[in-house]
Coordinates of C-alpha atoms and ligand atoms in Angstrom, one line a residue:
M1 CA 147.8 175.4 120.2
K2 CA 146.4 173.6 122.9
I3 CA 144.6 175.0 125.9
K4 CA 146.5 175.1 129.0
V5 CA 144.7 173.8 132.1
K6 CA 147.0 175.2 135.0
T7 CA 145.9 173.0 137.6
P8 CA 145.7 169.1 137.5
I9 CA 142.6 167.0 137.5
V10 CA 142.1 163.8 139.5
E11 CA 141.2 160.9 136.7
L12 CA 139.5 158.1 138.5
D13 CA 139.2 155.1 135.6
G14 CA 136.6 152.4 136.0
D15 CA 135.2 149.4 134.6
E16 CA 133.6 147.4 131.6
M17 CA 131.8 149.3 128.6
T18 CA 132.4 152.5 130.3
R19 CA 136.1 152.1 130.7
I20 CA 136.3 151.7 127.0
V21 CA 134.1 154.6 126.5
W22 CA 136.5 156.5 128.8
Q23 CA 139.4 156.0 126.8
M24 CA 137.7 157.1 123.7
I25 CA 136.7 160.5 125.3
K26 CA 140.2 160.8 126.6
E27 CA 141.8 160.2 123.1
K28 CA 139.5 162.0 120.6
L29 CA 138.0 164.5 122.7
I30 CA 140.1 166.0 125.5
L31 CA 143.9 165.3 125.0
P32 CA 144.2 166.4 121.2
H33 CA 142.8 170.0 122.5
L34 CA 143.9 170.6 126.2
D35 CA 147.4 170.8 127.6
I36 CA 146.2 169.2 130.9
Q37 CA 148.0 167.2 133.7
L38 CA 145.7 164.4 134.7
E39 CA 146.9 162.8 138.3
Y40 CA 145.5 159.2 137.4
Y41 CA 143.9 156.3 139.8
D42 CA 142.8 153.0 138.4
L43 CA 139.9 152.1 140.0
G44 CA 139.1 149.2 138.0
V45 CA 138.1 146.6 140.0
K46 CA 141.2 144.2 139.5
H47 CA 143.3 147.3 140.6
R48 CA 141.4 147.8 143.7
D49 CA 141.5 144.3 144.6
D50 CA 145.4 144.3 144.0
T51 CA 145.7 147.2 146.3
D52 CA 143.4 146.1 149.2
D53 CA 141.1 149.2 148.0
Q54 CA 143.9 151.7 149.0
V55 CA 143.8 153.1 145.4
T56 CA 140.3 154.3 146.4
V57 CA 141.4 155.9 149.3
D58 CA 144.0 157.6 147.8
A59 CA 142.0 158.9 144.8
A60 CA 139.7 160.5 147.5
N61 CA 142.8 162.2 149.2
A62 CA 143.8 163.5 145.8
I63 CA 140.4 164.9 145.1
K64 CA 140.5 166.8 148.4
K65 CA 144.0 167.9 147.6
W66 CA 143.5 169.3 144.1
G67 CA 139.7 170.0 144.3
V68 CA 138.3 168.5 141.1
G69 CA 138.1 164.9 139.9
V70 CA 136.4 162.9 137.2
K71 CA 135.2 159.5 137.8
C72 CA 134.5 156.6 135.2
A73 CA 131.7 154.1 136.6
T74 CA 132.9 151.3 138.6
I75 CA 131.7 147.7 139.4
T76 CA 130.4 147.4 143.0
P77 CA 131.5 143.8 143.6
D78 CA 129.0 141.1 144.7
Q79 CA 129.3 137.3 145.1
D80 CA 129.0 137.0 141.0
R81 CA 131.8 139.7 140.6
I82 CA 133.9 137.9 142.9
A83 CA 133.9 134.7 141.0
E84 CA 133.9 136.6 137.8
Y85 CA 137.1 138.7 138.6
N86 CA 138.6 136.1 141.1
L87 CA 138.5 138.7 143.8
K88 CA 139.6 138.7 147.5
K89 CA 136.3 140.0 148.8
A90 CA 133.4 142.3 148.3
W91 CA 135.3 145.3 148.3
P92 CA 133.0 148.5 149.2
S93 CA 131.3 150.7 146.8
P94 CA 133.9 153.1 145.5
N95 CA 131.2 156.0 145.7
G96 CA 130.5 154.9 149.2
T97 CA 134.1 155.5 150.2
L98 CA 134.3 158.8 148.3
R99 CA 131.4 160.2 149.7
A100 CA 132.7 159.4 153.3
I101 CA 136.0 160.8 152.9
L102 CA 134.6 163.9 151.1
D103 CA 131.8 164.1 153.3
G104 CA 130.0 165.1 150.3
T105 CA 126.5 165.5 148.9
V106 CA 125.2 164.1 145.5
F107 CA 123.4 166.1 142.8
R108 CA 122.1 164.3 139.8
K109 CA 121.3 166.4 136.6
P110 CA 119.8 165.5 133.2
I111 CA 121.3 166.8 130.0
I112 CA 118.3 168.2 128.1
A113 CA 118.0 168.2 124.3
R114 CA 115.0 170.1 122.8
N115 CA 113.9 167.0 120.8
I116 CA 113.5 164.7 123.6
Q117 CA 110.0 165.2 125.1
S118 CA 110.2 164.6 128.7
A119 CA 107.4 162.3 130.0
V120 CA 106.3 165.3 132.2
R121 CA 104.9 168.0 129.5
S122 CA 106.0 171.1 131.9
W123 CA 109.6 170.0 132.4
K124 CA 111.7 172.1 130.2
K125 CA 114.7 172.9 132.3
P126 CA 116.8 170.1 134.0
V127 CA 115.3 169.1 137.8
T128 CA 118.3 168.5 139.8
I129 CA 118.2 166.3 143.0
G130 CA 120.4 166.8 146.0
R131 CA 120.1 163.6 148.2
H132 CA 121.3 163.6 151.9
A133 CA 123.1 160.5 151.7
Y134 CA 123.2 159.7 155.7
G135 CA 121.1 158.2 158.1
D136 CA 117.2 157.7 158.5
L137 CA 115.7 154.5 157.1
Y138 CA 119.1 153.6 155.9
K139 CA 120.7 153.5 159.3
S140 CA 117.6 152.3 161.1
V141 CA 117.1 149.6 163.7
D142 CA 113.9 147.7 163.4
F143 CA 112.0 145.1 165.4
V144 CA 109.2 142.6 164.7
V145 CA 107.2 142.9 168.0
P146 CA 106.1 139.3 168.5
G147 CA 103.0 140.1 170.9
P148 CA 101.4 142.3 173.8
G149 CA 103.7 144.3 175.4
K150 CA 105.0 147.8 175.6
A151 CA 107.7 149.6 173.2
E152 CA 109.7 152.8 174.5
L153 CA 112.2 155.2 172.9
V154 CA 114.9 155.6 175.5
Y155 CA 117.8 158.1 175.4
T156 CA 120.4 157.9 178.2
S157 CA 123.1 161.0 178.2
E158 CA 126.6 160.8 179.2
K159 CA 125.7 161.7 182.6
G160 CA 123.3 158.9 182.8
D161 CA 119.9 160.8 183.1
E162 CA 117.2 158.8 180.8
T163 CA 114.5 160.3 178.7
R164 CA 111.7 157.8 177.6
L165 CA 108.8 158.1 175.0
T166 CA 106.1 155.5 174.7
V167 CA 106.1 154.4 171.1
H168 CA 103.2 152.1 171.6
D169 CA 101.5 149.7 173.8
F170 CA 100.8 146.7 171.8
K171 CA 97.9 144.4 172.2
G172 CA 99.4 142.0 169.8
G173 CA 102.2 141.7 167.4
G174 CA 103.3 144.3 165.2
I175 CA 106.4 146.1 164.0
I176 CA 108.6 149.1 165.2
M177 CA 111.6 151.0 164.0
G178 CA 114.1 153.5 165.5
M179 CA 115.6 156.1 163.0
H180 CA 118.4 158.8 163.7
N181 CA 120.3 161.6 162.0
T182 CA 122.9 164.0 163.3
D183 CA 122.7 167.8 163.5
A184 CA 126.3 167.9 161.9
S185 CA 125.3 165.6 158.7
I186 CA 122.2 167.5 158.1
R187 CA 123.9 170.8 158.4
S188 CA 126.9 169.5 156.0
F189 CA 124.2 168.6 153.5
A190 CA 122.3 172.1 153.9
K191 CA 125.6 174.0 153.3
A192 CA 126.5 171.5 150.4
C193 CA 122.9 172.4 148.5
I194 CA 123.3 176.0 149.3
A195 CA 126.6 176.3 147.7
Y196 CA 125.7 174.1 144.5
A197 CA 122.4 176.3 144.2
L198 CA 124.6 179.4 144.3
D199 CA 127.1 178.0 141.8
Q200 CA 124.5 177.1 139.6
K201 CA 122.7 180.1 140.1
M202 CA 119.3 177.8 140.6
E203 CA 115.9 178.3 142.8
L204 CA 116.6 176.0 146.0
W205 CA 113.8 173.8 147.2
F206 CA 113.5 171.9 150.4
A207 CA 110.6 169.8 151.5
A208 CA 109.6 167.5 154.6
K209 CA 106.7 166.8 156.6
D210 CA 107.1 168.8 159.6
T211 CA 103.5 169.1 160.2
I212 CA 103.3 165.4 161.1
S213 CA 107.0 164.9 162.2
K214 CA 107.2 167.9 164.5
K215 CA 110.7 167.0 165.9
Y216 CA 112.4 164.6 163.6
H217 CA 111.4 166.4 160.0
A218 CA 111.2 169.9 161.9
R219 CA 114.8 169.6 162.7
F220 CA 115.6 169.1 159.2
K221 CA 113.7 172.3 158.4
D222 CA 115.2 174.6 161.2
I223 CA 118.8 173.5 160.5
F224 CA 118.1 174.5 156.7
A225 CA 116.4 177.8 157.8
E226 CA 119.6 178.5 159.9
E227 CA 122.1 177.9 157.0
I228 CA 119.8 179.9 154.7
A229 CA 119.9 182.9 156.8
K230 CA 123.8 182.8 157.1
A231 CA 123.9 182.9 153.4
D232 CA 121.4 185.5 153.1
A233 CA 123.7 188.1 151.5
Q234 CA 125.2 185.6 149.1
L235 CA 122.0 184.0 148.0
K236 CA 120.3 187.6 147.2
A237 CA 123.1 188.8 145.4
A238 CA 123.0 185.4 143.1
G239 CA 119.2 186.0 142.8
V240 CA 119.0 182.6 144.2
N241 CA 115.5 181.8 146.0
Y242 CA 114.9 179.4 148.6
R243 CA 111.6 177.5 149.1
Y244 CA 110.3 175.3 152.0
M245 CA 107.3 173.0 151.3
L246 CA 105.5 170.2 152.7
I247 CA 106.9 167.2 150.5
D248 CA 103.3 166.4 149.1
D249 CA 102.9 170.0 147.8
A250 CA 106.7 169.8 146.6
V251 CA 105.5 166.8 144.7
A252 CA 102.4 168.1 143.3
Q253 CA 104.2 171.7 142.5
L254 CA 106.9 169.8 140.5
M255 CA 104.6 168.2 138.1
K256 CA 103.3 171.7 137.1
H257 CA 106.8 173.2 137.1
E258 CA 108.9 174.0 134.1
G259 CA 112.2 172.8 136.2
G260 CA 115.3 174.5 136.5
M261 CA 115.5 174.0 140.7
L262 CA 117.7 172.0 142.7
W263 CA 115.5 170.0 144.7
A264 CA 117.3 168.9 148.2
T265 CA 115.9 165.8 149.6
T266 CA 116.1 163.7 152.7
N267 CA 117.6 160.1 152.2
Y268 CA 114.4 158.3 151.3
D269 CA 112.7 160.8 149.3
G270 CA 116.0 161.2 147.3
D271 CA 116.1 157.2 146.8
V272 CA 112.6 157.4 145.3
F273 CA 112.5 160.8 143.6
S274 CA 115.7 160.7 142.0
D275 CA 114.7 157.6 140.0
M276 CA 111.3 159.3 139.0
V277 CA 113.2 162.4 137.4
A278 CA 115.5 160.1 135.8
A279 CA 112.9 158.0 134.4
G280 CA 110.8 161.0 133.3
F281 CA 113.7 162.6 131.4
G282 CA 114.3 159.6 129.5
S283 CA 117.8 157.7 129.3
L284 CA 120.1 156.9 132.0
G285 CA 122.7 157.8 129.4
M286 CA 121.6 161.3 129.9
M287 CA 122.1 161.7 133.3
T288 CA 125.1 163.2 135.0
S289 CA 126.1 163.4 138.8
V290 CA 128.4 165.4 140.8
L291 CA 129.6 165.0 144.2
V292 CA 130.1 168.1 146.2
S293 CA 131.8 168.6 149.6
P294 CA 130.6 171.2 152.0
D295 CA 134.3 172.9 151.7
G296 CA 133.9 172.9 147.9
K297 CA 135.5 169.9 146.4
Y298 CA 134.0 168.5 143.2
E299 CA 133.9 165.1 141.9
Y300 CA 132.0 164.5 138.3
E301 CA 130.6 161.5 137.0
A302 CA 127.8 160.0 134.8
A303 CA 124.8 158.6 136.8
H304 CA 124.7 155.3 135.2
G305 CA 126.7 152.1 135.8
T306 CA 129.2 150.3 133.9
V307 CA 126.7 149.0 131.3
K308 CA 127.8 145.4 131.5
R309 CA 125.4 144.1 129.0
H310 CA 127.0 146.1 126.3
Y311 CA 130.3 145.0 127.4
Y312 CA 129.5 141.3 126.9
E313 CA 128.5 142.0 123.7
H314 CA 131.8 144.0 122.6
L315 CA 133.9 141.2 124.0
K316 CA 132.1 138.8 121.8
G317 CA 133.0 141.3 119.1
N318 CA 129.5 142.4 118.2
P319 CA 128.9 145.9 117.5
T320 CA 127.7 148.3 120.5
S321 CA 125.8 151.6 120.6
T322 CA 126.5 153.0 124.1
N323 CA 125.6 156.5 125.1
S324 CA 128.5 158.3 125.8
V325 CA 127.0 161.9 126.7
A326 CA 126.8 161.6 130.5
S327 CA 130.4 160.3 130.6
I328 CA 131.4 163.3 128.3
F329 CA 129.3 165.8 130.5
A330 CA 131.2 164.4 133.4
W331 CA 134.7 165.3 131.7
T332 CA 133.3 168.7 130.7
G333 CA 131.8 169.2 134.4
A334 CA 135.3 168.9 135.7
I335 CA 137.1 171.0 133.3
R336 CA 134.5 173.8 133.5
K337 CA 135.0 173.6 137.0
R338 CA 138.8 173.5 137.0
G339 CA 138.7 176.6 134.3
E340 CA 136.8 178.6 137.0
L341 CA 138.7 177.7 140.0
D342 CA 142.0 178.7 137.9
G343 CA 140.2 181.7 136.5
S344 CA 140.8 180.2 132.9
P345 CA 138.1 181.5 130.8
D346 CA 139.6 179.6 127.4
V347 CA 139.1 176.2 129.4
V348 CA 135.6 177.0 130.8
R349 CA 134.9 177.7 126.7
F350 CA 136.3 174.7 125.9
A351 CA 133.9 172.8 128.3
D352 CA 130.9 175.0 127.1
V353 CA 131.4 174.1 123.3
L354 CA 132.1 170.5 123.8
D355 CA 128.5 170.4 125.7
K356 CA 126.9 172.4 123.2
G357 CA 127.9 170.4 120.0
I358 CA 126.6 167.2 121.8
V359 CA 123.3 168.7 122.2
D360 CA 123.4 170.3 118.8
L361 CA 124.3 166.8 117.4
I362 CA 121.2 165.1 119.4
E363 CA 119.3 168.0 118.2
E364 CA 120.1 167.0 114.5
G365 CA 119.1 163.5 115.2
V366 CA 122.5 162.0 115.6
V367 CA 122.0 159.9 118.5
T368 CA 123.0 156.1 120.1
K369 CA 120.4 153.7 120.0
D370 CA 118.9 154.3 123.5
L371 CA 117.7 157.8 122.3
V372 CA 116.1 156.3 118.9
N373 CA 112.7 155.8 120.4
L374 CA 112.8 158.9 122.6
V375 CA 113.9 161.6 120.1
Q376 CA 111.1 163.6 117.8
P377 CA 111.1 163.2 114.9
K378 CA 112.3 159.5 115.0
P379 CA 115.8 159.4 113.7
S380 CA 116.4 156.8 110.7
G381 CA 119.5 155.1 112.5
Y382 CA 121.7 155.3 115.1
E383 CA 125.4 155.6 115.6
S384 CA 127.7 152.9 117.2
T385 CA 129.6 153.9 120.7
A386 CA 132.6 154.9 118.7
G387 CA 130.9 156.6 115.6
F388 CA 129.0 159.0 118.2
I389 CA 132.2 160.0 119.6
D390 CA 134.1 160.6 116.2
R391 CA 130.7 162.8 115.3
V392 CA 131.5 164.7 118.6
A393 CA 135.2 165.0 117.7
E394 CA 134.8 166.2 114.3
R395 CA 132.0 168.9 115.8
L396 CA 134.5 169.9 118.5
S397 CA 137.6 170.2 116.0
K398 CA 135.3 172.6 113.6
T399 CA 133.9 174.8 116.2
L400 CA 136.7 175.4 118.8
Ligands
LIG1 P1 124.0 150.1 134.2 O1 125.5 150.4 133.8 O2 123.3 151.7 134.9 O3 123.3 149.6 132.9 C1 121.8 149.0 132.9 C2 121.0 149.3 131.6 O4 120.7 150.5 131.6 C3 121.9 149.0 130.6 O5 122.1 147.6 130.3 C4 121.6 149.7 129.5 O6 120.1 149.4 128.9 C5 120.9 150.8 130.1 N1 122.1 151.9 130.3 C6 122.8 152.6 131.1 N2 123.6 153.5 130.8 C7 123.8 153.5 129.5 C8 124.6 154.3 128.5 N3 125.4 155.0 128.8 N4 124.0 153.9 127.2 C9 123.1 153.1 126.5 N5 122.4 152.4 127.9 C10 122.5 152.5 128.9 O7 123.6 148.9 135.2 P2 124.2 147.5 135.3 O8 124.6 147.2 133.9 O9 123.3 146.8 135.9 O10 125.4 147.4 136.2 C11 126.7 147.2 135.9 C12 127.5 147.7 136.9 O11 127.6 148.9 137.4 C13 127.1 147.0 138.7 O12 128.5 146.2 138.8 C14 126.9 148.1 139.4 O13 128.0 147.8 140.4 C15 127.9 149.2 138.6 N6 127.3 150.5 139.1 C16 128.4 151.6 139.0 C17 127.7 153.0 139.3 C18 128.9 154.0 139.5 O14 130.0 153.8 139.7 N7 128.4 155.2 139.7 C19 126.4 153.3 139.5 C20 125.4 152.3 139.2 C21 125.6 150.9 139.1 P3 120.2 148.0 127.7 O15 120.7 146.9 128.3 O16 118.6 148.1 127.8 O17 120.7 148.6 126.7
LIG2 MG1 116.6 154.4 144.3

């Protein structure tokens, strides 16, 4: 008897090696056990090109409608890809389009196995990073000051009143930059972080440099504090604690901490520290990612790309050993969330059993090549792409 999933899940297919892995996961792990309706959107780069990228917009709207989606990694085309796939143009990053339509925040979380030692000895639990994905450095204007002169910041209100601040009186050449953010975007971000911390029952950290940036960074701190105050009863009931810290303090604390927190970061901090945390935990193949909108829509995916190098090997007929764990966890993330929203404990259990089976296998030393040098004691060999998924499938059928 297959387990019935009441509401459809939106499926976003993708490119290259991850597209091949995706198909295997569906055939070997999902469809044999779940009676599930998948609303399918092909975000493979050729189909995005054929539809003038309309398929990405349709997929985002479907996630808005149904609430839960799962996405395979996709190519963001550059000039080389336009030539390789004979595309009409360099279509925008599908993840950017999804984020904009869902007004979402991306949370990245590593998958932990006991025999994979993280680079930071104290880290025992996942460190999740929530990155604000709007404004600051990424929407800034900057200018090379050619020589002596005065640089000012000017705001003109709708009515025409002017506010002027001197940035610097230059005696010679130099540089200036103007950055902005909006209350609405910061508030959405704070809400999404609070919702995710509540969902995962994790301590929530937010850090900035408000001692120095008494207006800009302080605005982030204040909006967070306001949203935290609004959610006070829920946070208390869930036992979720909020900590505001100075950014340098947060970085120092993190290195001594056992993990298990959600660290909400400003855009630049998130860019830098999410790569630091990912490297600290080992392999890109073990990092998951979820896009959460402030109104509670969820899109799950692996944090890595389409693993192009492996795909080219595969096309040449060579064996591959691509880690499918983050892609499988994307599926189980979506399935678990669907089960929770539908009130279907057997669906939630399926996701839990599949996740645990994978971690157990890794802890027994059954791994793909990327993990061989990270696992202690070092395994004597490794599985192929399909071989690993077969081992997972075998374990799943036994334990369900
Ligand atoms: P990538 O797919 O992240 O892979 C980079 C390298 O990391 C691989 O060559 C491989 O190292 C290792 N790696 C990543 N995931 C792995 C896994 N699951 N198992 C084993 N090793 C893994 O980046 P890329 O190959 O440079 O980028 C390919 C395409 O992905 C680009 O077109 C880019 O636009 C796209 N991309 C998409 C997303 C997304 O959809 N979210 C995110 C990032 C990039 P070795 O070669 O050493 O084995
Ligand atoms: Mg980065």
